[in-house]
Amino acid sequence: PTRRCVCPGSFDPVTNGHLDVVERATTIFEEVVVAVLHNPAKQGTFPVEQRLELIRGSLPEDLAGRVRVEAFADRLLVDVCLEVDAGAVVKGLRGGTDFAYELPMARMNRHLTGVETVFLPGDPGLEHVSSSLVKEVHRYGGDVTGLVPAQVLEALRSLDRV
Ligand code: COD
């Protein structure tokens, strides 16, 4: 049994969908490590240091003692889990597309070190929320209030709008 899990992602930037998964992970695990990792398929928008600050600034204060937010550059998720001594990965699933993307990664991670992946069904009210759609909607002048925390709304203002 493990007390600690890792919630990994790009968090570019963090959304209310991510925060919901992290907060729910704290109801199952005593400690949660939010790990900002590199997704080789994605080009980054926000610098990693800013992504960390935005996550830290958006988490409820009462969780501060049990949630740690860190970046791990160019590392395998399984190596991060070994380093922080976490026996499980927690991921949110918005729907079937997420599942199809996540299943091979969960199997590969288990193959590599035996680490288990726990999937949480995403909140249906946040199913349409992703970092990439948030950035796109903002870029073309749409309003993403309510989909991201206040600090992220502020940070988005620094991006160019079309
Ligand atoms: N509702 C529920 N869940 C959500 C929502 C939402 N609205 N939005 C996002 N999520 C979940 C996603 O499903 C995902 O589980 C997590 O939050 C993070 O999402 P993103 O988009 O920030 O992160 P990804 O998908 O780009 O992260 C991919 C990783 C960085 C985790 C992956 O590339 C990785 O593990 N990289 C490290 C290198 C490695 O180990 N590679 C081999 C993998 S087998």
Short mmCIF file of N, CA and C and ligand atoms in Angstrom, two decimals:
data_model
loop_
_atom_site.label_atom_id
_atom_site.label_comp_id
_atom_site.label_asym_id
_atom_site.label_seq_id
_atom_site.Cartn_x
_atom_site.Cartn_y
_atom_site.Cartn_z
N PRO A 1 0.82 -1.21 0.00
CA PRO A 1 0.00 0.00 0.00
C PRO A 1 0.86 1.26 0.00
N THR A 2 0.32 2.29 -0.57
CA THR A 2 1.07 3.54 -0.68
C THR A 2 0.26 4.69 -0.07
N ARG A 3 0.95 5.66 0.49
CA ARG A 3 0.27 6.83 1.07
C ARG A 3 0.27 7.99 0.10
N ARG A 4 1.15 7.88 -0.91
CA ARG A 4 1.41 9.06 -1.74
C ARG A 4 1.13 8.76 -3.21
N CYS A 5 0.56 9.74 -3.91
CA CYS A 5 0.37 9.59 -5.35
C CYS A 5 0.97 10.78 -6.08
N VAL A 6 1.13 10.60 -7.37
CA VAL A 6 1.58 11.69 -8.23
C VAL A 6 0.45 12.04 -9.19
N CYS A 7 0.13 13.33 -9.31
CA CYS A 7 -0.79 13.83 -10.34
C CYS A 7 0.07 14.51 -11.39
N PRO A 8 0.32 13.84 -12.51
CA PRO A 8 1.22 14.42 -13.51
C PRO A 8 0.47 15.16 -14.61
N GLY A 9 1.16 16.05 -15.28
CA GLY A 9 0.56 16.73 -16.42
C GLY A 9 1.48 17.81 -16.93
N SER A 10 0.99 18.47 -17.99
CA SER A 10 1.73 19.62 -18.53
C SER A 10 1.31 20.88 -17.77
N PHE A 11 0.05 20.97 -17.39
CA PHE A 11 -0.48 22.12 -16.63
C PHE A 11 -0.09 23.43 -17.29
N ASP A 12 -0.39 23.54 -18.59
CA ASP A 12 0.08 24.68 -19.38
C ASP A 12 -1.09 25.48 -19.97
N PRO A 13 -1.87 26.18 -19.16
CA PRO A 13 -1.79 26.35 -17.70
C PRO A 13 -2.79 25.43 -16.98
N VAL A 14 -2.71 25.46 -15.63
CA VAL A 14 -3.64 24.69 -14.81
C VAL A 14 -5.07 25.18 -15.04
N THR A 15 -6.02 24.24 -15.03
CA THR A 15 -7.44 24.58 -15.22
C THR A 15 -8.23 24.09 -14.01
N ASN A 16 -9.52 24.46 -13.97
CA ASN A 16 -10.37 23.95 -12.90
C ASN A 16 -10.55 22.44 -13.01
N GLY A 17 -10.38 21.89 -14.22
CA GLY A 17 -10.43 20.43 -14.40
C GLY A 17 -9.28 19.75 -13.67
N HIS A 18 -8.07 20.28 -13.85
CA HIS A 18 -6.90 19.74 -13.13
C HIS A 18 -7.10 19.85 -11.61
N LEU A 19 -7.55 21.04 -11.18
CA LEU A 19 -7.66 21.27 -9.72
C LEU A 19 -8.67 20.32 -9.09
N ASP A 20 -9.74 20.04 -9.82
CA ASP A 20 -10.75 19.10 -9.32
C ASP A 20 -10.11 17.72 -9.10
N VAL A 21 -9.30 17.28 -10.06
CA VAL A 21 -8.66 15.95 -9.94
C VAL A 21 -7.67 15.94 -8.76
N VAL A 22 -6.88 17.00 -8.63
CA VAL A 22 -5.90 17.07 -7.53
C VAL A 22 -6.62 17.06 -6.18
N GLU A 23 -7.67 17.87 -6.06
CA GLU A 23 -8.39 17.94 -4.78
C GLU A 23 -9.03 16.60 -4.44
N ARG A 24 -9.57 15.93 -5.45
CA ARG A 24 -10.17 14.62 -5.19
C ARG A 24 -9.12 13.58 -4.84
N ALA A 25 -7.93 13.72 -5.43
CA ALA A 25 -6.84 12.77 -5.09
C ALA A 25 -6.49 12.87 -3.60
N THR A 26 -6.64 14.07 -3.02
CA THR A 26 -6.30 14.22 -1.60
C THR A 26 -7.33 13.55 -0.68
N THR A 27 -8.48 13.17 -1.24
CA THR A 27 -9.46 12.44 -0.41
C THR A 27 -9.15 10.94 -0.40
N ILE A 28 -8.25 10.51 -1.27
CA ILE A 28 -7.91 9.09 -1.35
C ILE A 28 -6.51 8.84 -0.79
N PHE A 29 -5.58 9.76 -1.13
CA PHE A 29 -4.18 9.61 -0.71
C PHE A 29 -3.83 10.69 0.32
N GLU A 30 -2.93 10.32 1.24
CA GLU A 30 -2.55 11.29 2.27
C GLU A 30 -1.73 12.43 1.68
N GLU A 31 -0.88 12.10 0.72
CA GLU A 31 -0.04 13.14 0.10
C GLU A 31 -0.12 13.06 -1.41
N VAL A 32 -0.14 14.22 -2.02
CA VAL A 32 -0.22 14.31 -3.48
C VAL A 32 0.94 15.16 -3.98
N VAL A 33 1.68 14.62 -4.94
CA VAL A 33 2.73 15.39 -5.60
C VAL A 33 2.21 15.76 -6.98
N VAL A 34 2.00 17.04 -7.21
CA VAL A 34 1.59 17.52 -8.54
C VAL A 34 2.89 17.71 -9.31
N ALA A 35 3.06 16.90 -10.36
CA ALA A 35 4.33 16.90 -11.10
C ALA A 35 4.14 17.53 -12.48
N VAL A 36 4.82 18.64 -12.70
CA VAL A 36 4.79 19.29 -14.01
C VAL A 36 5.88 18.63 -14.85
N LEU A 37 5.43 17.95 -15.89
CA LEU A 37 6.33 17.16 -16.73
C LEU A 37 6.27 17.65 -18.15
N HIS A 38 7.16 17.13 -18.95
CA HIS A 38 7.19 17.50 -20.36
C HIS A 38 6.42 16.46 -21.17
N ASN A 39 5.48 16.94 -21.97
CA ASN A 39 4.79 16.07 -22.91
C ASN A 39 5.45 16.32 -24.27
N PRO A 40 6.18 15.33 -24.78
CA PRO A 40 6.93 15.55 -26.03
C PRO A 40 6.04 15.93 -27.20
N ALA A 41 4.74 15.64 -27.09
CA ALA A 41 3.82 15.96 -28.18
C ALA A 41 3.34 17.42 -28.14
N LYS A 42 3.69 18.14 -27.08
CA LYS A 42 3.16 19.49 -26.94
C LYS A 42 4.27 20.53 -26.86
N GLN A 43 4.00 21.66 -27.54
CA GLN A 43 4.91 22.78 -27.42
C GLN A 43 4.43 23.63 -26.25
N GLY A 44 5.33 24.05 -25.39
CA GLY A 44 4.91 24.79 -24.19
C GLY A 44 4.52 26.23 -24.50
N THR A 45 3.57 26.74 -23.73
CA THR A 45 3.18 28.15 -23.83
C THR A 45 3.75 28.93 -22.65
N PHE A 46 3.41 28.52 -21.42
CA PHE A 46 3.89 29.23 -20.23
C PHE A 46 5.19 28.61 -19.73
N PRO A 47 6.14 29.44 -19.25
CA PRO A 47 7.36 28.89 -18.67
C PRO A 47 7.02 27.99 -17.47
N VAL A 48 7.83 26.96 -17.27
CA VAL A 48 7.53 25.97 -16.22
C VAL A 48 7.41 26.63 -14.85
N GLU A 49 8.28 27.61 -14.57
CA GLU A 49 8.24 28.28 -13.26
C GLU A 49 6.88 28.96 -13.04
N GLN A 50 6.36 29.56 -14.09
CA GLN A 50 5.04 30.21 -13.99
C GLN A 50 3.92 29.18 -13.81
N ARG A 51 4.05 28.04 -14.50
CA ARG A 51 3.03 26.98 -14.33
C ARG A 51 2.98 26.53 -12.86
N LEU A 52 4.17 26.40 -12.25
CA LEU A 52 4.23 25.99 -10.83
C LEU A 52 3.55 27.03 -9.96
N GLU A 53 3.88 28.30 -10.19
CA GLU A 53 3.29 29.38 -9.38
C GLU A 53 1.78 29.42 -9.52
N LEU A 54 1.30 29.21 -10.74
CA LEU A 54 -0.15 29.26 -10.97
C LEU A 54 -0.85 28.11 -10.26
N ILE A 55 -0.23 26.93 -10.25
CA ILE A 55 -0.85 25.79 -9.53
C ILE A 55 -0.83 26.09 -8.03
N ARG A 56 0.35 26.48 -7.52
CA ARG A 56 0.48 26.73 -6.07
C ARG A 56 -0.50 27.80 -5.61
N GLY A 57 -0.66 28.84 -6.43
CA GLY A 57 -1.52 29.95 -6.05
C GLY A 57 -3.00 29.62 -6.16
N SER A 58 -3.33 28.50 -6.80
CA SER A 58 -4.75 28.18 -7.03
C SER A 58 -5.27 27.07 -6.12
N LEU A 59 -4.38 26.39 -5.42
CA LEU A 59 -4.81 25.29 -4.56
C LEU A 59 -5.41 25.84 -3.27
N PRO A 60 -6.45 25.20 -2.75
CA PRO A 60 -7.01 25.65 -1.47
C PRO A 60 -5.94 25.60 -0.37
N GLU A 61 -5.95 26.64 0.50
CA GLU A 61 -4.89 26.75 1.50
C GLU A 61 -4.84 25.56 2.46
N ASP A 62 -6.01 25.00 2.76
CA ASP A 62 -6.01 23.90 3.73
C ASP A 62 -5.32 22.64 3.20
N LEU A 63 -5.04 22.60 1.91
CA LEU A 63 -4.35 21.43 1.36
C LEU A 63 -2.84 21.62 1.29
N ALA A 64 -2.39 22.84 1.61
CA ALA A 64 -0.98 23.18 1.41
C ALA A 64 -0.02 22.16 2.04
N GLY A 65 -0.37 21.65 3.20
CA GLY A 65 0.52 20.71 3.87
C GLY A 65 0.56 19.32 3.24
N ARG A 66 -0.40 19.02 2.41
CA ARG A 66 -0.47 17.67 1.85
C ARG A 66 -0.25 17.59 0.35
N VAL A 67 -0.19 18.76 -0.28
CA VAL A 67 0.04 18.79 -1.73
C VAL A 67 1.33 19.54 -2.01
N ARG A 68 2.18 18.92 -2.78
CA ARG A 68 3.46 19.52 -3.15
C ARG A 68 3.46 19.66 -4.66
N VAL A 69 3.98 20.77 -5.15
CA VAL A 69 3.97 21.04 -6.59
C VAL A 69 5.41 21.19 -7.06
N GLU A 70 5.82 20.34 -7.99
CA GLU A 70 7.22 20.36 -8.43
C GLU A 70 7.33 20.10 -9.93
N ALA A 71 8.42 20.59 -10.51
CA ALA A 71 8.68 20.32 -11.93
C ALA A 71 9.79 19.28 -12.05
N PHE A 72 9.65 18.44 -13.05
CA PHE A 72 10.66 17.40 -13.30
C PHE A 72 10.96 17.44 -14.79
N ALA A 73 12.07 18.07 -15.14
CA ALA A 73 12.37 18.26 -16.56
C ALA A 73 12.94 16.98 -17.16
N ASP A 74 12.48 16.68 -18.37
CA ASP A 74 13.04 15.55 -19.12
C ASP A 74 13.18 14.28 -18.30
N ARG A 75 12.12 13.93 -17.62
CA ARG A 75 12.16 12.71 -16.80
C ARG A 75 10.98 11.83 -17.14
N LEU A 76 11.18 10.55 -16.95
CA LEU A 76 10.06 9.63 -17.07
C LEU A 76 9.19 9.78 -15.83
N LEU A 77 7.89 9.67 -16.04
CA LEU A 77 6.96 9.73 -14.91
C LEU A 77 7.28 8.64 -13.89
N VAL A 78 7.62 7.46 -14.37
CA VAL A 78 7.90 6.36 -13.41
C VAL A 78 9.11 6.68 -12.53
N ASP A 79 10.10 7.39 -13.09
CA ASP A 79 11.27 7.75 -12.28
C ASP A 79 10.91 8.81 -11.24
N VAL A 80 9.99 9.71 -11.60
CA VAL A 80 9.50 10.70 -10.64
C VAL A 80 8.81 9.96 -9.49
N CYS A 81 7.99 8.97 -9.82
CA CYS A 81 7.27 8.21 -8.78
C CYS A 81 8.26 7.52 -7.84
N LEU A 82 9.33 6.96 -8.40
CA LEU A 82 10.34 6.31 -7.54
C LEU A 82 11.02 7.35 -6.66
N GLU A 83 11.36 8.49 -7.26
CA GLU A 83 12.08 9.53 -6.51
C GLU A 83 11.27 10.05 -5.33
N VAL A 84 9.98 10.26 -5.53
CA VAL A 84 9.17 10.83 -4.45
C VAL A 84 8.49 9.73 -3.62
N ASP A 85 8.77 8.48 -3.95
CA ASP A 85 8.22 7.32 -3.24
C ASP A 85 6.69 7.31 -3.28
N ALA A 86 6.16 7.40 -4.51
CA ALA A 86 4.71 7.33 -4.72
C ALA A 86 4.40 6.01 -5.43
N GLY A 87 3.42 5.29 -4.92
CA GLY A 87 3.07 4.00 -5.51
C GLY A 87 1.95 4.08 -6.52
N ALA A 88 1.41 5.29 -6.73
CA ALA A 88 0.29 5.40 -7.66
C ALA A 88 0.34 6.73 -8.40
N VAL A 89 -0.22 6.68 -9.61
CA VAL A 89 -0.41 7.87 -10.44
C VAL A 89 -1.92 8.10 -10.48
N VAL A 90 -2.36 9.36 -10.33
CA VAL A 90 -3.79 9.66 -10.46
C VAL A 90 -4.00 10.54 -11.68
N LYS A 91 -4.93 10.12 -12.54
CA LYS A 91 -5.26 10.91 -13.73
C LYS A 91 -6.77 11.05 -13.85
N GLY A 92 -7.18 12.17 -14.42
CA GLY A 92 -8.60 12.40 -14.66
C GLY A 92 -8.95 12.00 -16.08
N LEU A 93 -10.16 11.47 -16.25
CA LEU A 93 -10.62 11.10 -17.59
C LEU A 93 -11.84 11.91 -17.96
N ARG A 94 -11.72 12.69 -19.04
CA ARG A 94 -12.87 13.46 -19.50
C ARG A 94 -13.83 12.61 -20.31
N GLY A 95 -13.30 11.59 -20.97
CA GLY A 95 -14.16 10.73 -21.79
C GLY A 95 -13.33 9.66 -22.47
N GLY A 96 -13.93 9.05 -23.48
CA GLY A 96 -13.30 7.92 -24.16
C GLY A 96 -11.99 8.26 -24.84
N THR A 97 -11.89 9.49 -25.34
CA THR A 97 -10.65 9.88 -26.02
C THR A 97 -9.49 9.93 -25.02
N ASP A 98 -9.77 10.50 -23.83
CA ASP A 98 -8.73 10.51 -22.79
C ASP A 98 -8.35 9.08 -22.43
N PHE A 99 -9.34 8.22 -22.30
CA PHE A 99 -9.06 6.84 -21.91
C PHE A 99 -8.16 6.16 -22.94
N ALA A 100 -8.46 6.36 -24.22
CA ALA A 100 -7.66 5.73 -25.28
C ALA A 100 -6.22 6.23 -25.26
N TYR A 101 -6.04 7.48 -24.88
CA TYR A 101 -4.70 8.07 -24.82
C TYR A 101 -3.97 7.60 -23.55
N GLU A 102 -4.71 7.47 -22.47
CA GLU A 102 -4.09 7.17 -21.17
C GLU A 102 -3.80 5.68 -20.97
N LEU A 103 -4.62 4.81 -21.55
CA LEU A 103 -4.47 3.38 -21.25
C LEU A 103 -3.08 2.82 -21.61
N PRO A 104 -2.57 3.07 -22.83
CA PRO A 104 -1.23 2.56 -23.11
C PRO A 104 -0.16 3.13 -22.19
N MET A 105 -0.33 4.42 -21.79
CA MET A 105 0.67 5.01 -20.88
C MET A 105 0.60 4.33 -19.51
N ALA A 106 -0.62 4.07 -19.05
CA ALA A 106 -0.78 3.41 -17.75
C ALA A 106 -0.15 2.02 -17.80
N ARG A 107 -0.37 1.31 -18.91
CA ARG A 107 0.21 -0.04 -19.04
C ARG A 107 1.72 0.02 -19.15
N MET A 108 2.21 1.01 -19.92
CA MET A 108 3.67 1.14 -20.07
C MET A 108 4.30 1.47 -18.72
N ASN A 109 3.69 2.37 -17.97
CA ASN A 109 4.25 2.75 -16.68
C ASN A 109 4.26 1.55 -15.72
N ARG A 110 3.21 0.75 -15.77
CA ARG A 110 3.16 -0.43 -14.90
C ARG A 110 4.22 -1.45 -15.35
N HIS A 111 4.37 -1.57 -16.66
CA HIS A 111 5.41 -2.47 -17.20
C HIS A 111 6.80 -2.05 -16.71
N LEU A 112 7.04 -0.75 -16.69
CA LEU A 112 8.39 -0.25 -16.36
C LEU A 112 8.75 -0.47 -14.90
N THR A 113 7.84 -0.13 -14.00
CA THR A 113 8.21 -0.20 -12.57
C THR A 113 7.14 -0.83 -11.68
N GLY A 114 6.00 -1.17 -12.25
CA GLY A 114 4.91 -1.71 -11.42
C GLY A 114 4.01 -0.64 -10.84
N VAL A 115 4.28 0.64 -11.12
CA VAL A 115 3.43 1.71 -10.57
C VAL A 115 2.00 1.59 -11.14
N GLU A 116 1.01 1.75 -10.28
CA GLU A 116 -0.38 1.64 -10.71
C GLU A 116 -0.93 3.02 -11.07
N THR A 117 -1.90 3.04 -11.98
CA THR A 117 -2.58 4.29 -12.33
C THR A 117 -4.04 4.21 -11.86
N VAL A 118 -4.48 5.25 -11.17
CA VAL A 118 -5.88 5.34 -10.72
C VAL A 118 -6.55 6.40 -11.57
N PHE A 119 -7.64 6.01 -12.25
CA PHE A 119 -8.37 6.96 -13.08
C PHE A 119 -9.59 7.48 -12.33
N LEU A 120 -9.72 8.80 -12.30
CA LEU A 120 -10.91 9.42 -11.70
C LEU A 120 -11.79 9.94 -12.83
N PRO A 121 -13.09 9.62 -12.78
CA PRO A 121 -13.99 10.18 -13.80
C PRO A 121 -14.05 11.70 -13.64
N GLY A 122 -13.80 12.42 -14.72
CA GLY A 122 -13.83 13.88 -14.65
C GLY A 122 -15.22 14.38 -14.30
N ASP A 123 -15.27 15.52 -13.64
CA ASP A 123 -16.56 16.16 -13.35
C ASP A 123 -17.23 16.50 -14.69
N PRO A 124 -18.48 16.06 -14.89
CA PRO A 124 -19.12 16.31 -16.19
C PRO A 124 -19.23 17.79 -16.53
N GLY A 125 -19.30 18.63 -15.51
CA GLY A 125 -19.40 20.07 -15.77
C GLY A 125 -18.09 20.67 -16.28
N LEU A 126 -17.01 19.89 -16.23
CA LEU A 126 -15.71 20.40 -16.66
C LEU A 126 -15.13 19.56 -17.81
N GLU A 127 -16.01 18.78 -18.41
CA GLU A 127 -15.56 17.84 -19.45
C GLU A 127 -14.97 18.54 -20.67
N HIS A 128 -15.41 19.75 -20.93
CA HIS A 128 -14.95 20.49 -22.11
C HIS A 128 -13.70 21.32 -21.81
N VAL A 129 -13.17 21.20 -20.60
CA VAL A 129 -12.07 22.08 -20.19
C VAL A 129 -10.72 21.41 -20.38
N SER A 130 -9.90 22.00 -21.23
CA SER A 130 -8.51 21.57 -21.40
C SER A 130 -7.65 22.81 -21.52
N SER A 131 -6.38 22.68 -21.18
CA SER A 131 -5.47 23.84 -21.29
C SER A 131 -5.45 24.36 -22.72
N SER A 132 -5.43 23.45 -23.68
CA SER A 132 -5.30 23.90 -25.07
C SER A 132 -6.56 24.63 -25.54
N LEU A 133 -7.75 24.11 -25.20
CA LEU A 133 -8.97 24.83 -25.62
C LEU A 133 -9.10 26.17 -24.91
N VAL A 134 -8.72 26.20 -23.63
CA VAL A 134 -8.77 27.47 -22.89
C VAL A 134 -7.90 28.51 -23.58
N LYS A 135 -6.70 28.11 -23.97
CA LYS A 135 -5.79 29.06 -24.64
C LYS A 135 -6.36 29.49 -25.99
N GLU A 136 -6.93 28.54 -26.71
CA GLU A 136 -7.47 28.86 -28.04
C GLU A 136 -8.66 29.82 -27.94
N VAL A 137 -9.57 29.51 -27.02
CA VAL A 137 -10.76 30.36 -26.86
C VAL A 137 -10.33 31.78 -26.45
N HIS A 138 -9.38 31.84 -25.50
CA HIS A 138 -8.90 33.15 -25.07
C HIS A 138 -8.26 33.91 -26.24
N ARG A 139 -7.44 33.19 -27.00
CA ARG A 139 -6.69 33.79 -28.10
C ARG A 139 -7.61 34.46 -29.13
N TYR A 140 -8.76 33.84 -29.36
CA TYR A 140 -9.67 34.41 -30.35
C TYR A 140 -10.76 35.27 -29.72
N GLY A 141 -10.50 35.66 -28.46
CA GLY A 141 -11.37 36.66 -27.86
C GLY A 141 -12.52 36.12 -27.01
N GLY A 142 -12.56 34.79 -26.79
CA GLY A 142 -13.63 34.22 -25.98
C GLY A 142 -13.35 34.37 -24.49
N ASP A 143 -14.39 34.16 -23.69
CA ASP A 143 -14.30 34.35 -22.25
C ASP A 143 -14.20 32.98 -21.56
N VAL A 144 -13.12 32.76 -20.80
CA VAL A 144 -12.93 31.47 -20.13
C VAL A 144 -13.12 31.59 -18.61
N THR A 145 -13.79 32.65 -18.19
CA THR A 145 -14.11 32.81 -16.77
C THR A 145 -14.86 31.57 -16.28
N GLY A 146 -14.47 31.09 -15.10
CA GLY A 146 -15.15 29.93 -14.54
C GLY A 146 -14.52 28.60 -14.92
N LEU A 147 -13.64 28.63 -15.92
CA LEU A 147 -12.99 27.39 -16.36
C LEU A 147 -11.57 27.27 -15.81
N VAL A 148 -11.02 28.40 -15.40
CA VAL A 148 -9.65 28.43 -14.86
C VAL A 148 -9.65 29.30 -13.60
N PRO A 149 -8.66 29.09 -12.71
CA PRO A 149 -8.61 29.94 -11.52
C PRO A 149 -8.26 31.39 -11.88
N ALA A 150 -8.53 32.29 -10.92
CA ALA A 150 -8.36 33.73 -11.17
C ALA A 150 -6.95 34.09 -11.65
N GLN A 151 -5.94 33.47 -11.03
CA GLN A 151 -4.56 33.80 -11.43
C GLN A 151 -4.29 33.45 -12.90
N VAL A 152 -4.93 32.37 -13.36
CA VAL A 152 -4.71 31.96 -14.74
C VAL A 152 -5.41 32.93 -15.69
N LEU A 153 -6.59 33.40 -15.31
CA LEU A 153 -7.28 34.41 -16.12
C LEU A 153 -6.36 35.62 -16.32
N GLU A 154 -5.71 36.00 -15.22
CA GLU A 154 -4.79 37.14 -15.25
C GLU A 154 -3.58 36.83 -16.15
N ALA A 155 -3.03 35.62 -16.01
CA ALA A 155 -1.84 35.23 -16.80
C ALA A 155 -2.17 35.17 -18.29
N LEU A 156 -3.39 34.76 -18.62
CA LEU A 156 -3.76 34.65 -20.03
C LEU A 156 -3.72 36.01 -20.71
N ARG A 157 -3.95 37.06 -19.91
CA ARG A 157 -3.96 38.41 -20.49
C ARG A 157 -2.61 38.78 -21.10
N SER A 158 -1.53 38.09 -20.65
CA SER A 158 -0.20 38.41 -21.18
C SER A 158 0.02 37.77 -22.56
N LEU A 159 -0.87 36.85 -22.95
CA LEU A 159 -0.70 36.21 -24.26
C LEU A 159 -1.29 37.09 -25.35
N ASP A 160 -0.74 36.94 -26.54
CA ASP A 160 -1.27 37.71 -27.67
C ASP A 160 -2.66 37.23 -28.02
N ARG A 161 -3.51 38.17 -28.36
CA ARG A 161 -4.84 37.83 -28.87
C ARG A 161 -4.89 38.17 -30.33
N VAL A 162 -5.64 37.38 -31.07
CA VAL A 162 -5.72 37.62 -32.51
C VAL A 162 -6.70 38.76 -32.79
N1 COD B 1 -11.32 16.82 -16.22
C1 COD B 1 -10.66 15.73 -15.78
N2 COD B 1 -9.34 15.50 -16.00
C2 COD B 1 -8.66 16.44 -16.66
C3 COD B 1 -9.26 17.61 -17.15
C4 COD B 1 -10.67 17.78 -16.91
N3 COD B 1 -11.32 18.85 -17.37
N4 COD B 1 -8.33 18.34 -17.79
C5 COD B 1 -7.19 17.65 -17.71
N5 COD B 1 -7.38 16.50 -17.03
C6 COD B 1 -6.41 15.46 -16.75
C7 COD B 1 -5.89 14.82 -18.05
O1 COD B 1 -6.73 13.80 -18.47
C8 COD B 1 -4.56 14.32 -17.58
O2 COD B 1 -4.72 13.09 -16.90
C9 COD B 1 -4.10 15.36 -16.56
O3 COD B 1 -5.27 16.06 -16.18
C10 COD B 1 -3.05 16.29 -17.10
O4 COD B 1 -3.49 16.92 -18.29
P1 COD B 1 -2.47 17.81 -19.15
O5 COD B 1 -3.09 18.04 -20.47
O6 COD B 1 -2.00 18.97 -18.36
O7 COD B 1 -1.20 16.87 -19.27
P2 COD B 1 -0.71 15.88 -20.42
O8 COD B 1 -1.78 14.94 -20.85
O9 COD B 1 -0.02 16.67 -21.47
O10 COD B 1 0.39 15.05 -19.58
C11 COD B 1 1.11 14.03 -20.18
C12 COD B 1 2.33 13.67 -19.31
C13 COD B 1 3.23 14.89 -19.11
C14 COD B 1 1.85 13.14 -17.97
C15 COD B 1 3.08 12.57 -20.13
O11 COD B 1 3.49 13.08 -21.37
C16 COD B 1 4.29 12.03 -19.35
O12 COD B 1 4.15 11.16 -18.49
N6 COD B 1 5.49 12.59 -19.64
C17 COD B 1 6.73 12.22 -18.97
C18 COD B 1 7.58 11.32 -19.88
C19 COD B 1 7.15 9.88 -19.77
O13 COD B 1 7.17 9.25 -18.72
N7 COD B 1 6.77 9.31 -20.93
C20 COD B 1 6.37 7.93 -21.05
C21 COD B 1 4.89 7.76 -20.73
S1 COD B 1 4.40 6.05 -20.82
#
